[in-house]
XYZ file of C-alpha atoms in Angstrom:
555
model
C 104.322 96.088 83.211
C 106.508 93.252 84.372
C 107.738 93.208 88.207
C 111.091 91.548 88.840
C 110.845 87.992 90.457
C 112.858 86.903 93.308
C 115.317 85.271 91.256
C 115.501 89.196 88.944
C 115.943 90.977 92.231
C 118.790 88.160 93.454
C 120.718 88.321 90.168
C 120.937 92.186 89.666
C 122.136 92.503 93.485
C 124.867 90.062 92.995
C 126.006 92.080 89.754
C 126.069 95.142 91.925
C 128.267 93.753 94.556
C 130.595 92.082 91.844
C 131.044 95.380 90.491
C 131.652 97.064 93.433
C 134.246 95.069 94.298
C 135.457 95.678 90.806
C 135.378 99.274 91.245
C 137.609 99.044 94.734
C 140.159 97.445 92.525
C 140.419 99.845 89.790
C 140.723 102.531 92.200
C 143.554 101.117 94.516
C 145.343 100.502 91.616
C 145.198 96.435 91.827
C 143.188 96.695 88.322
C 144.779 98.263 85.311
C 142.196 100.631 82.964
C 142.803 97.843 80.201
C 141.751 94.823 82.912
C 139.086 97.307 84.092
C 137.540 97.913 80.682
C 135.795 94.889 80.065
C 134.208 94.799 83.687
C 132.935 97.666 83.247
C 131.796 97.789 79.850
C 129.342 94.600 81.453
C 127.750 96.867 83.541
C 127.065 99.894 81.310
C 129.915 102.047 81.674
C 132.011 103.661 79.195
C 134.395 106.400 79.123
C 133.399 109.256 77.157
C 135.277 112.402 76.341
C 135.427 114.325 79.713
C 133.783 111.640 81.505
C 132.518 108.312 82.698
C 129.061 107.888 81.202
C 126.528 105.093 82.605
C 123.954 103.535 80.299
C 120.936 102.539 82.290
C 118.714 99.624 80.476
C 114.879 100.554 80.120
C 113.739 96.942 78.563
C 111.542 97.868 75.880
C 111.288 101.409 77.108
C 108.900 100.623 79.960
C 108.890 102.896 83.383
C 106.686 103.541 86.072
C 106.519 106.971 88.262
C 108.940 105.096 91.004
C 111.431 104.111 88.191
C 111.464 107.584 86.776
C 111.831 109.013 90.386
C 114.721 107.118 91.181
C 116.107 108.243 88.150
C 115.354 112.071 88.650
C 117.093 111.244 92.611
C 120.162 109.630 90.481
C 120.610 113.023 88.565
C 120.425 115.038 91.176
C 122.436 113.156 93.647
C 125.726 111.870 91.560
C 125.198 113.720 88.094
C 124.110 116.954 87.078
C 120.807 117.132 87.427
C 119.902 115.828 84.255
C 119.496 112.586 82.346
C 119.753 111.811 78.344
C 116.787 109.660 76.788
C 118.379 107.871 73.762
C 117.588 105.642 70.819
C 117.662 102.566 72.349
C 114.897 103.550 74.825
C 117.733 103.938 77.470
C 118.736 106.826 79.831
C 122.744 107.966 80.053
C 123.435 109.747 83.221
C 127.336 111.817 81.669
C 128.608 112.942 84.476
C 128.940 109.722 87.208
C 132.200 109.974 89.048
C 133.889 105.862 89.279
C 133.315 105.998 92.643
C 129.549 106.238 93.004
C 129.082 103.902 90.132
C 128.321 100.949 92.583
C 125.859 103.299 94.629
C 123.875 104.466 91.349
C 123.649 100.833 90.839
C 122.319 99.720 94.018
C 119.563 102.610 93.561
C 118.563 101.406 90.146
C 118.344 97.846 91.505
C 116.030 99.102 94.538
C 113.295 99.995 91.602
C 113.874 96.830 89.526
C 116.951 98.290 87.391
C 119.809 97.642 86.106
C 123.204 98.762 83.317
C 123.702 94.758 82.489
C 124.066 94.636 79.047
C 124.080 97.667 77.894
C 127.463 97.686 76.504
C 129.598 94.865 74.917
C 129.472 92.473 72.613
C 126.116 90.890 73.936
C 122.481 91.271 73.017
C 121.789 94.902 73.950
C 118.430 95.819 75.300
C 115.554 94.917 73.380
C 113.641 97.707 71.932
C 109.950 97.559 71.426
C 107.101 99.947 69.515
C 106.753 102.238 72.167
C 103.078 102.576 71.591
C 102.556 99.170 72.702
C 99.235 98.141 74.280
C 97.739 101.391 73.597
C 97.845 101.568 69.709
C 94.748 101.554 67.709
C 96.321 99.524 64.876
C 97.566 96.809 67.443
C 98.156 93.032 66.423
C 99.076 92.380 69.473
C 101.359 93.773 72.208
C 105.152 93.133 71.351
C 105.813 93.724 75.278
C 105.867 89.805 76.220
C 107.375 89.018 73.391
C 110.308 91.645 74.706
C 110.326 90.988 78.334
C 110.794 86.727 77.428
C 113.499 87.580 74.926
C 114.806 89.627 77.553
C 115.220 87.115 80.192
C 116.700 84.119 77.894
C 119.330 86.470 76.408
C 120.433 88.033 79.959
C 124.093 86.740 80.820
C 122.875 83.828 78.175
C 126.352 81.609 78.379
C 126.554 81.070 75.007
C 126.150 84.997 73.909
C 128.523 86.621 76.384
C 131.148 87.022 73.945
C 129.788 87.575 70.234
C 131.543 88.709 67.427
C 129.888 91.998 68.042
C 126.815 94.161 69.863
C 123.831 92.783 68.543
C 120.502 93.927 68.334
C 116.599 93.024 68.405
C 113.443 95.007 68.164
C 110.041 93.851 68.058
C 106.864 95.264 66.770
C 103.136 94.764 67.206
C 101.894 96.996 64.274
C 101.504 97.162 60.779
C 102.836 100.592 61.426
C 106.788 99.915 62.222
C 107.702 102.179 65.043
C 110.206 100.110 65.813
C 112.841 100.881 63.396
C 112.693 96.869 62.718
C 114.392 97.206 59.942
C 117.704 98.648 60.801
C 118.470 95.560 63.557
C 119.908 92.665 63.423
C 116.892 91.311 64.454
C 113.579 92.450 63.396
C 110.381 90.755 64.519
C 107.143 92.129 63.261
C 103.821 90.327 64.842
C 101.977 89.083 61.732
C 98.548 87.085 62.065
C 98.772 83.728 59.214
C 95.696 83.406 57.359
C 94.061 81.399 59.710
C 94.596 84.550 62.146
C 96.957 82.953 65.156
C 100.072 85.320 65.761
C 103.276 84.585 64.962
C 106.303 86.842 63.397
C 107.863 88.122 60.391
C 111.577 87.887 61.347
C 114.181 89.973 59.806
C 117.839 89.597 59.782
C 120.937 91.647 58.767
C 119.616 95.050 59.070
C 121.914 98.142 60.972
C 123.211 101.479 60.392
C 126.594 102.754 61.029
C 129.836 102.764 58.760
C 127.961 99.949 56.214
C 124.132 100.618 56.583
C 121.901 97.996 55.458
C 118.301 97.306 55.649
C 117.180 93.869 56.845
C 116.142 90.862 54.769
C 112.915 88.774 55.611
C 114.064 85.014 56.710
C 111.059 83.645 57.521
C 107.562 85.163 56.519
C 105.491 83.448 59.504
C 107.288 82.100 62.499
C 104.590 80.972 65.074
C 104.721 82.309 68.535
C 105.683 78.690 70.101
C 109.135 78.473 68.328
C 110.005 82.306 68.977
C 113.400 81.287 70.702
C 114.123 78.168 69.344
C 114.637 80.162 65.842
C 116.062 83.693 67.367
C 118.917 81.203 68.957
C 119.350 79.203 65.375
C 120.170 82.374 64.280
C 122.147 83.870 66.746
C 124.573 80.765 67.025
C 125.137 80.845 63.156
C 126.045 84.444 63.461
C 128.398 83.538 66.484
C 129.730 80.758 64.853
C 130.373 82.309 61.376
C 130.479 86.114 62.138
C 134.151 87.765 61.460
C 136.380 88.601 64.725
C 139.297 89.684 62.627
C 137.966 93.116 61.475
C 135.189 94.700 64.110
C 134.060 97.057 61.565
C 132.778 93.947 59.437
C 131.904 92.066 62.338
C 128.014 92.793 62.586
C 125.619 90.040 61.211
C 124.556 92.251 58.320
C 128.218 91.857 57.128
C 127.656 87.969 57.447
C 124.302 88.471 55.168
C 126.075 90.015 52.488
C 129.426 87.905 52.276
C 127.113 84.788 52.884
C 124.093 85.488 51.156
C 120.596 85.797 52.722
C 119.543 82.785 50.744
C 122.596 80.847 52.342
C 122.256 81.968 55.602
C 118.354 81.081 55.556
C 119.460 77.695 54.763
C 121.674 77.178 57.389
C 119.404 79.095 60.095
C 116.658 76.734 59.096
C 118.528 73.479 59.551
C 120.319 74.662 62.939
C 116.255 74.994 63.836
C 115.160 71.827 62.441
C 117.922 70.660 65.030
C 116.986 72.489 67.920
C 113.589 71.996 67.415
C 114.208 68.145 68.176
C 114.771 68.308 71.954
C 113.301 72.143 71.928
C 109.060 71.434 72.446
C 108.881 75.326 72.863
C 108.186 78.305 75.065
C 106.941 77.372 78.179
C 103.393 78.307 77.809
C 102.935 79.041 81.792
C 105.390 81.647 81.640
C 103.850 83.535 78.350
C 100.776 83.479 79.733
C 102.091 84.901 83.002
C 104.334 87.257 80.823
C 101.008 88.205 78.710
C 99.157 88.596 82.005
C 101.834 90.555 83.276
C 101.358 93.661 80.358
C 97.445 92.916 80.239
C 96.214 96.730 79.736
C 94.680 99.188 82.594
C 91.128 98.952 83.201
C 90.084 101.491 80.920
C 87.584 104.868 82.705
C 85.206 105.405 79.550
C 83.007 108.185 81.761
C 83.436 111.302 79.956
C 82.830 114.806 80.352
C 83.223 118.239 77.971
C 86.594 119.255 79.891
C 88.721 118.194 76.515
C 86.693 119.387 74.038
C 86.280 122.564 75.925
C 89.514 123.265 76.614
C 90.438 122.832 73.359
C 87.628 125.433 72.191
C 88.907 128.000 74.211
C 92.788 127.876 74.590
C 94.742 128.146 71.090
C 97.612 126.692 72.561
C 96.182 123.394 73.841
C 94.567 123.215 70.846
C 97.651 123.076 68.574
C 99.558 120.551 71.308
C 96.406 118.205 71.381
C 96.232 118.406 67.485
C 100.085 117.687 67.300
C 100.758 115.672 70.286
C 98.334 112.942 71.025
C 97.650 110.308 69.009
C 94.523 107.927 68.296
C 94.349 105.482 71.329
C 92.421 101.658 70.862
C 90.063 103.057 73.750
C 87.893 106.252 72.177
C 88.015 107.874 75.691
C 91.927 108.179 75.884
C 94.713 108.717 73.780
C 98.448 108.179 73.665
C 100.555 111.743 74.584
C 103.959 112.306 72.998
C 105.926 114.508 75.578
C 108.770 116.361 73.397
C 112.203 116.024 75.076
C 112.716 118.718 71.988
C 112.100 121.918 73.355
C 112.983 124.884 70.646
C 116.749 125.331 71.143
C 117.211 122.707 73.584
C 119.266 119.476 73.583
C 117.407 116.641 72.174
C 116.645 113.888 74.419
C 118.141 115.579 77.607
C 115.081 115.982 80.410
C 116.283 117.732 83.962
C 115.592 115.884 87.334
C 112.578 117.857 88.510
C 110.887 117.151 84.040
C 111.352 113.726 85.441
C 109.774 114.038 88.599
C 106.849 115.439 86.924
C 106.844 113.239 84.355
C 106.197 110.661 87.070
C 103.394 112.914 89.338
C 101.528 112.876 85.767
C 101.810 108.955 84.997
C 101.101 108.247 88.739
C 98.250 110.635 89.100
C 96.563 110.700 85.596
C 97.942 108.125 83.482
C 97.658 104.754 84.864
C 101.366 104.690 86.383
C 103.134 104.168 82.612
C 105.899 105.780 80.648
C 107.381 104.951 78.004
C 110.891 106.030 75.977
C 110.785 105.998 72.178
C 113.777 105.367 70.166
C 113.103 108.870 68.636
C 113.949 110.125 72.247
C 110.892 111.307 73.491
C 108.295 110.124 76.568
C 105.041 109.017 76.209
C 102.105 108.502 78.021
C 100.392 105.589 76.526
C 97.013 105.087 78.656
C 95.812 108.836 79.415
C 92.102 109.427 79.567
C 90.917 112.942 77.345
C 89.315 114.450 80.659
C 92.859 114.686 82.425
C 94.888 115.819 79.271
C 94.117 119.450 80.388
C 95.581 119.053 83.799
C 98.422 117.045 82.454
C 99.067 119.612 79.891
C 99.435 122.093 82.674
C 101.721 120.785 84.542
C 103.749 119.709 81.431
C 103.617 123.353 80.551
C 104.785 124.354 84.228
C 107.717 122.037 83.182
C 108.821 123.412 80.369
C 107.488 120.165 78.448
C 104.678 120.981 76.084
C 106.589 122.041 73.234
C 103.993 121.090 70.415
C 106.229 119.308 67.636
C 105.935 115.951 67.610
C 106.688 114.559 64.308
C 107.752 118.226 62.753
C 110.938 119.511 62.028
C 112.193 120.631 65.436
C 111.535 116.634 66.776
C 114.816 115.989 65.940
C 117.106 112.825 66.931
C 120.696 114.080 67.603
C 123.201 111.878 69.249
C 125.907 113.461 71.775
C 128.241 113.883 69.309
C 131.838 115.552 70.135
C 130.012 117.362 73.347
C 130.403 114.202 74.960
C 131.157 110.931 72.792
C 134.717 110.094 72.163
C 134.467 108.615 69.191
C 132.432 111.383 67.668
C 134.215 113.704 65.287
C 132.027 116.447 65.336
C 129.067 118.498 66.722
C 125.222 117.503 66.424
C 123.800 118.992 69.652
C 124.569 122.231 68.446
C 123.396 121.646 65.031
C 120.147 120.482 66.305
C 119.698 123.640 68.483
C 120.449 125.719 65.569
C 118.068 124.049 63.359
C 115.107 124.396 65.508
C 115.620 127.700 66.350
C 116.162 128.721 62.531
C 112.504 127.073 61.629
C 110.715 128.177 64.689
C 111.658 131.751 63.751
C 110.608 131.103 60.012
C 107.288 130.071 61.783
C 106.971 127.682 58.824
C 107.061 124.256 60.897
C 103.792 123.635 60.585
C 103.316 124.357 56.692
C 105.965 121.542 55.930
C 104.233 118.938 57.958
C 105.713 116.028 58.736
C 109.372 116.237 58.332
C 112.194 113.738 60.285
C 115.857 114.950 60.562
C 118.350 112.911 62.218
C 121.778 113.857 63.307
C 124.772 112.054 63.588
C 127.924 112.868 65.028
C 130.395 110.648 63.188
C 130.045 107.210 60.667
C 128.663 105.063 63.972
C 125.387 106.586 63.088
C 124.097 106.638 66.784
C 121.805 109.587 65.381
C 120.077 107.280 63.003
C 120.781 110.141 59.969
C 120.613 106.982 57.217
C 117.122 106.362 58.035
C 116.221 110.659 58.372
C 114.289 112.041 55.640
C 116.630 114.290 56.311
C 119.990 112.709 57.534
C 122.830 115.248 58.798
C 126.648 113.090 59.237
C 129.127 115.153 61.109
C 132.594 114.519 60.082
C 135.960 116.150 60.208
C 137.674 117.229 57.146
C 141.347 118.570 57.793
C 140.577 119.516 60.950
C 137.387 121.253 59.999
C 133.869 120.069 60.842
C 131.985 119.374 57.445
C 128.229 117.678 56.866
C 127.141 115.869 54.457
C 123.448 115.432 53.909
C 121.173 112.511 53.054
C 117.692 112.735 51.687
C 114.776 110.290 51.623
C 115.721 107.906 54.453
C 112.775 106.084 55.955
C 112.725 104.273 59.362
C 109.314 102.446 59.173
C 107.698 99.810 57.928
C 108.220 101.503 54.208
C 112.393 101.794 55.221
C 114.652 102.964 53.033
C 118.338 104.367 53.462
C 118.727 108.123 52.533
C 121.062 108.971 49.428
C 123.575 110.947 49.894
C 123.470 114.275 48.310
C 126.874 115.381 46.880
C 129.503 117.092 48.883
C 129.612 118.486 52.533
C 128.654 121.664 53.712
C 130.945 124.000 56.464
C 128.618 124.148 60.065
C 128.266 128.144 58.535
C 126.992 126.577 55.520
C 124.271 124.054 56.436
C 121.631 126.350 57.578
C 121.256 127.969 54.707
C 121.472 124.980 52.476
C 118.788 123.235 54.651
C 116.633 126.582 54.110
C 117.007 126.187 50.169
C 115.978 122.419 50.532
C 113.039 123.396 52.420
C 112.016 126.086 50.232
C 112.313 123.691 46.998
C 109.840 121.625 49.135
C 107.353 123.650 49.428
C 107.155 125.389 46.230
C 107.224 121.504 44.472
C 104.787 119.560 46.548
C 101.687 118.671 45.246
C 99.652 119.645 47.864
C 99.907 120.752 51.026
C 99.580 117.106 52.401
C 102.321 115.712 50.433
C 105.379 115.217 52.933
C 109.108 115.660 52.201
C 109.085 112.048 51.874
C 106.391 111.875 49.586
C 107.570 114.842 47.443
C 111.131 113.275 47.317
C 109.988 109.962 46.439
C 107.624 111.231 43.316
C 109.978 113.620 41.991
C 113.494 111.558 42.778
C 116.563 113.553 44.006
C 117.680 116.001 41.233
C 115.521 119.222 42.130
C 116.352 118.782 45.849
C 119.890 118.485 44.893
C 119.936 121.674 42.520
C 118.327 123.332 45.774
C 121.505 122.508 47.844
C 123.915 123.123 45.130
C 122.539 126.303 43.183
C 126.701 126.809 42.380
C 126.430 123.308 40.411
C 123.327 124.281 38.576
C 124.850 127.723 37.423
C 128.338 125.978 35.880
C 125.819 123.201 34.035
C 124.288 126.633 32.501
């Protein structure tokens, strides 16, 4: 993985000291909250419902053991003993005291981490496929691209005050595990007819109050032209993006109002001008970045430890069948550690659990950890012979839930338990759903099912692209939950269809039970997923299950 250079280190340290002075002035009263707000947001510090929240950047979701241990140290010393891993592949601390934040930032800097550009109208943390460098279907590792974009975008003088926040995602495989079509810029690594690597470029994706799927503006962009083209997109957006209404300020609105063809022409014209003086990305820099992300030396020796444990331990077998994915090397696997225990808070990990994850990475998994946008932790390179030992350590820490990709592997935003913007709770809803279907014992019968929950229209829980999406809103002082169906966050991305009226918190679980029961009744085989069944049959049978009273009235 990439290690900070001397320049990186100096840059981050100076930002810490600058913010330390700003915090002291806020505490002394020489800065008002209105004056302090833009300063704290530039350093990832939010004022939430009950306390400050610090969002720490984890570029493209990549960590090592030393960094994970430092997050545990911060959780124990300056928070309430846990951290929350997010859909932006970041980690959030929900209870820091303002006076302690400079010390937290100093501790982060000690391990090459920071909170810069995790908030504000700038280019946010660049995200990437959490299986990067390990996936069997990978065209090219997307992390060198993501790191190049991180270096280019950090403190970029032209793009620090954009019309609105700006998000970029990079996928290196035909299978899109980075939700590229729901970002301002999505980069999908492809090869042209000559086999040369490059990018399909999408723009204008995003969720929130006006969800849109990104549109392709370049079928193939050579690697060497990346920065010039991305900068051209940002320049056009910065010039023409709306600043009169923050709800209409995202790039997706500009695409919608201007039209993708017209905007593409303007981007291409800007790109042609920039190409006149920009010869391309520095090849030595690119070579150094690619070298930083070279895969580890794989141990190809094998025993029967993995197979023997599967044969004699049914719990271990279920976990391996559910939570392991195919690695490019047959002696290895990609292990997903679920942060969704039954009845737990999606994305939360205690300080002790973080230390266990660090120990496993360091001793058994080539010192690599990833955070997924699905709020789970990934060991991208773990030898199969080491998996039994890793599983035992995970089980002792309560991290062995076998539900990756299943119904209880729910994405949920913090909702009204933490967020000042939320209008309904998300966490208790996720907990109730996971408990109920676990008690019914039908999760494995159901198979793959992506449930995503947001506590307001900002859609931090990605509900629009859930197979089943749940949006919590407030209606006359009462929480009301709308259901969307048929969303998809992969390369076949789609926005879910709103099913109908919303449900009260008490009505929601029975409605979901009816919906799932109808899917199980109607699917054409045990292998047909909910999304496949929905696309085959359309919404009507599922709406009828959700709203049986409407069916009775029609009869």
